[in-house]
mmCIF file of C-alpha atoms in Angstrom:
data_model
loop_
_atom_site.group_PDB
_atom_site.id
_atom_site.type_symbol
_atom_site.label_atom_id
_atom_site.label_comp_id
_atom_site.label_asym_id
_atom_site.label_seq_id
_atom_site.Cartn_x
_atom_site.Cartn_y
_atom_site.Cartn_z
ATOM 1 C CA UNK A 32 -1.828 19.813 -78.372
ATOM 2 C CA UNK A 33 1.018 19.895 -76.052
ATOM 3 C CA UNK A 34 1.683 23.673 -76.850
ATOM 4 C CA UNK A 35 -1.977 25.107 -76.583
ATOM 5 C CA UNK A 36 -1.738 23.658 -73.234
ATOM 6 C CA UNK A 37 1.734 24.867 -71.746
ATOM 7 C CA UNK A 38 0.401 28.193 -73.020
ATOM 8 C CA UNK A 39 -2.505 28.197 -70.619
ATOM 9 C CA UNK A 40 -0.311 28.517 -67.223
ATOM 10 C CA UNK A 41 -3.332 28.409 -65.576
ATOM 11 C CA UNK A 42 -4.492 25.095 -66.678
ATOM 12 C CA UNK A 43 -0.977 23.498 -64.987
ATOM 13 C CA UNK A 44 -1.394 25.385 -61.939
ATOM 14 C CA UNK A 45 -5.466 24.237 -61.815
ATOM 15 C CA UNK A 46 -3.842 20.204 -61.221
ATOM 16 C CA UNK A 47 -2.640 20.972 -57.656
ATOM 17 C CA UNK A 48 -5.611 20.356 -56.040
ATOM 18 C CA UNK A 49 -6.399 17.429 -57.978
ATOM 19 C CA UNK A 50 -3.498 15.892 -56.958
ATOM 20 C CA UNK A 51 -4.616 16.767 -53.602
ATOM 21 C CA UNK A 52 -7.571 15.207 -53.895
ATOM 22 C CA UNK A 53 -8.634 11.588 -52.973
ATOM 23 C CA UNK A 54 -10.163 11.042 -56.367
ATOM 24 C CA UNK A 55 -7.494 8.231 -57.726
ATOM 25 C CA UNK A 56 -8.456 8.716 -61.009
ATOM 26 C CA UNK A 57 -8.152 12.306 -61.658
ATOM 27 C CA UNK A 58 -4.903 11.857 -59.980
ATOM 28 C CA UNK A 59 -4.037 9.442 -62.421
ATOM 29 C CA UNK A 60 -4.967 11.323 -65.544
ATOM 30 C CA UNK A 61 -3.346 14.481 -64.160
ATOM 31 C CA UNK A 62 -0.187 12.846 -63.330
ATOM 32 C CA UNK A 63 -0.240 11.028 -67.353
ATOM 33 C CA UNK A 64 -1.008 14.704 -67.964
ATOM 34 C CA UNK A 65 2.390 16.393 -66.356
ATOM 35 C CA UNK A 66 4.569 13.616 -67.502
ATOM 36 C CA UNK A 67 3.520 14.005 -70.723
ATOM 37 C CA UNK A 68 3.696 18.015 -70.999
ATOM 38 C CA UNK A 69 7.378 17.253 -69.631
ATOM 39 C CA UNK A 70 8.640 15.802 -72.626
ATOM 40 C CA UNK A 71 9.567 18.727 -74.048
ATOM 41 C CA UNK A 72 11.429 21.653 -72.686
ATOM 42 C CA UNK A 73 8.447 24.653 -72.894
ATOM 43 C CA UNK A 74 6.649 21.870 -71.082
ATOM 44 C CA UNK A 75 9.086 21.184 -68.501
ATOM 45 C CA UNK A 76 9.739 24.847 -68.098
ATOM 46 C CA UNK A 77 5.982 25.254 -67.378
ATOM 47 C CA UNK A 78 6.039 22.571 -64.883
ATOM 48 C CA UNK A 79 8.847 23.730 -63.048
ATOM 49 C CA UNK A 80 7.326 27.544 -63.050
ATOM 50 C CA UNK A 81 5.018 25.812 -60.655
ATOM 51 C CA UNK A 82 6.166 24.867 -57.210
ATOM 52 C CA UNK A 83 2.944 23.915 -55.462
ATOM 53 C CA UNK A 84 2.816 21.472 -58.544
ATOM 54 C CA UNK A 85 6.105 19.803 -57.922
ATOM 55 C CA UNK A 86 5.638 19.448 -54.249
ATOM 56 C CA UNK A 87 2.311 17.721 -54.912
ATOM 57 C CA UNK A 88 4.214 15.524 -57.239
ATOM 58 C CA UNK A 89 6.904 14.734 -54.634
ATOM 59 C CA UNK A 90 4.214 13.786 -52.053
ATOM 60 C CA UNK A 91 2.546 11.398 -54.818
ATOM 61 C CA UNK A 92 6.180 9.171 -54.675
ATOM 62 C CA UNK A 93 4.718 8.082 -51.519
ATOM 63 C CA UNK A 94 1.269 7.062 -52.439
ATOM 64 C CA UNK A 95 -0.149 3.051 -51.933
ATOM 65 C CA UNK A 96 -1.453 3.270 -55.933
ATOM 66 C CA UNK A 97 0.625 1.578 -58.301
ATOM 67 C CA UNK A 98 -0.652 3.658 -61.289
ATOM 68 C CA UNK A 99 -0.401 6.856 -59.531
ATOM 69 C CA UNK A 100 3.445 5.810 -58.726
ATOM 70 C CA UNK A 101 3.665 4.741 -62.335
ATOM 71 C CA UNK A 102 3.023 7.910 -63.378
ATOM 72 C CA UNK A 103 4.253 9.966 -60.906
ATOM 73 C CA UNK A 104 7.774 8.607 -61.716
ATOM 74 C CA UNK A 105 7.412 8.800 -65.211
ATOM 75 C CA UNK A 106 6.477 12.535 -64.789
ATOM 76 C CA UNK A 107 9.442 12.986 -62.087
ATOM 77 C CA UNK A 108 11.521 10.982 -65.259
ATOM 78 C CA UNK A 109 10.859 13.878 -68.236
ATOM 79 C CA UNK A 110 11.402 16.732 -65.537
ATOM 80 C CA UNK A 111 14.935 15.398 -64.522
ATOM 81 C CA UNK A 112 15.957 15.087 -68.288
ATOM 82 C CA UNK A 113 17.287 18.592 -68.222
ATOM 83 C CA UNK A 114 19.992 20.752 -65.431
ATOM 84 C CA UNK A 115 17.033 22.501 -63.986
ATOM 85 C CA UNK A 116 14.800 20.110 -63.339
ATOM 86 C CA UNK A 117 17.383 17.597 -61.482
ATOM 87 C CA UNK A 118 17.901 20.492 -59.401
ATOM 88 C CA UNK A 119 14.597 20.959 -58.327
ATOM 89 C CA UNK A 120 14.145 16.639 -58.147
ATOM 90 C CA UNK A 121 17.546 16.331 -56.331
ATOM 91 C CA UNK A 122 16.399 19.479 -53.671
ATOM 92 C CA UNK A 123 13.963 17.085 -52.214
ATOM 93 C CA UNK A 124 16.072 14.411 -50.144
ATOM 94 C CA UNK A 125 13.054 12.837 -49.098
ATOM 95 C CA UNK A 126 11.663 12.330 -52.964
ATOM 96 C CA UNK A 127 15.544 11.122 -54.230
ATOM 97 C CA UNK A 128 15.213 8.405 -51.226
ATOM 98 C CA UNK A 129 11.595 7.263 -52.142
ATOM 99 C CA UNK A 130 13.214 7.345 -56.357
ATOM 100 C CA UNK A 131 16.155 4.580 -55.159
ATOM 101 C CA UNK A 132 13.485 2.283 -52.888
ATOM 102 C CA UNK A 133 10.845 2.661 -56.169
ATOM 103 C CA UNK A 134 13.489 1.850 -58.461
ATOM 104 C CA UNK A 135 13.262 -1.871 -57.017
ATOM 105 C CA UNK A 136 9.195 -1.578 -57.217
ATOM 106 C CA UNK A 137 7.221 -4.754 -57.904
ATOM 107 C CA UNK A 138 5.834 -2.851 -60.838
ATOM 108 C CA UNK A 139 8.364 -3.005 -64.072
ATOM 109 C CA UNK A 140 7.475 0.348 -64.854
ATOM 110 C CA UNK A 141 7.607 2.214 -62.133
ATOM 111 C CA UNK A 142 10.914 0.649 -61.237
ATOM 112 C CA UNK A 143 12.289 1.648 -64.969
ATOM 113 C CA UNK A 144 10.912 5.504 -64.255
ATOM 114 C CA UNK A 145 12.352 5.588 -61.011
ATOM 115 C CA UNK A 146 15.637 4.490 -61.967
ATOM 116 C CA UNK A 147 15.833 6.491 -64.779
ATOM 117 C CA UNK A 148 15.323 9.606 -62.653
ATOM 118 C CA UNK A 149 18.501 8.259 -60.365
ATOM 119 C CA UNK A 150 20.580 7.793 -63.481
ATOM 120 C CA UNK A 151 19.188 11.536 -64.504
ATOM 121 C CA UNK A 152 20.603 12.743 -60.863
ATOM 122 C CA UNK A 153 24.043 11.119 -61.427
ATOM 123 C CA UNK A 154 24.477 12.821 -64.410
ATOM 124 C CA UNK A 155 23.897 16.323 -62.752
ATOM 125 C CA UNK A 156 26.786 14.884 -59.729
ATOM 126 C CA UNK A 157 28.926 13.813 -63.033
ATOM 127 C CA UNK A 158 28.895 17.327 -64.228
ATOM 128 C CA UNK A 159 29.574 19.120 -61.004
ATOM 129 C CA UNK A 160 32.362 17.174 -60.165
ATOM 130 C CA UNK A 161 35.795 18.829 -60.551
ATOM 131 C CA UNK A 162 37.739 17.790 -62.785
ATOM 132 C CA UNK A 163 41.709 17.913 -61.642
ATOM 133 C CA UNK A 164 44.761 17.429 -64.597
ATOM 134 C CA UNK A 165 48.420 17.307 -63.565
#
């Protein structure tokens, strides 16, 4: 499954311009598509190996379709569960602002992705910050 896939880089890079695109749909399924791969970390790592992927991704947080946010979230969500991917999330000020307005969405979901990418970027701040003893 998940593995044949991540080892066709191509295939990953091939969902940019669908998620260009104005068909909802495919934007929908490729979306589902990301967030899934991102559950694991060779997944992840393939996801962030692509930035023309994450920007498209970023742009999506901004879209008027409620599954497309859905899943757009829950994508952003997996990516941020590991150091290098809340980088790459938190680098986009823009994207961490859209996160905190979606994380009080109308749709349960999305709101629960959303805030789960915050909580994510907190605990990247958590581990930066220095930590002083007397």
């Amino acid at each position: 499954g998940r593995g044949l896939i991540t080892n066709l880089g191509q295939t990953l890079h091939a969902l940019s311009p669908i998620l260009r695109s104005s068909d909802k749909l495919a934007i929908q399924y490729a979306t589902l598509l990301i967030g899934n791969l991102a559950m694991d970390r060779e997944g992840r790592a393939c996801v962030l190996s692509s930035p023309s992927l994450l920007d498209s991704l970023s742009r999506l947080l901004f879209s008027s379709d409620v599954k497309t946010l859905r899943h757009t979230a829950g994508a952003l969500r997996n990516i941020s569960s590991d150091s290098a991917g809340r980088r790459r999330v938190e680098s986009d000020e823009a994207s961490v602002a859209q996160l905190q307005v979606l994380a009080s969405h109308s749709d349960v979901s999305t709101a629960r992705y959303a805030a789960a990418v915050m909580r994510n970027l907190e605990h990247n701040r958590v581990q930066r910050t220095p930590k002083f003893t007397l």
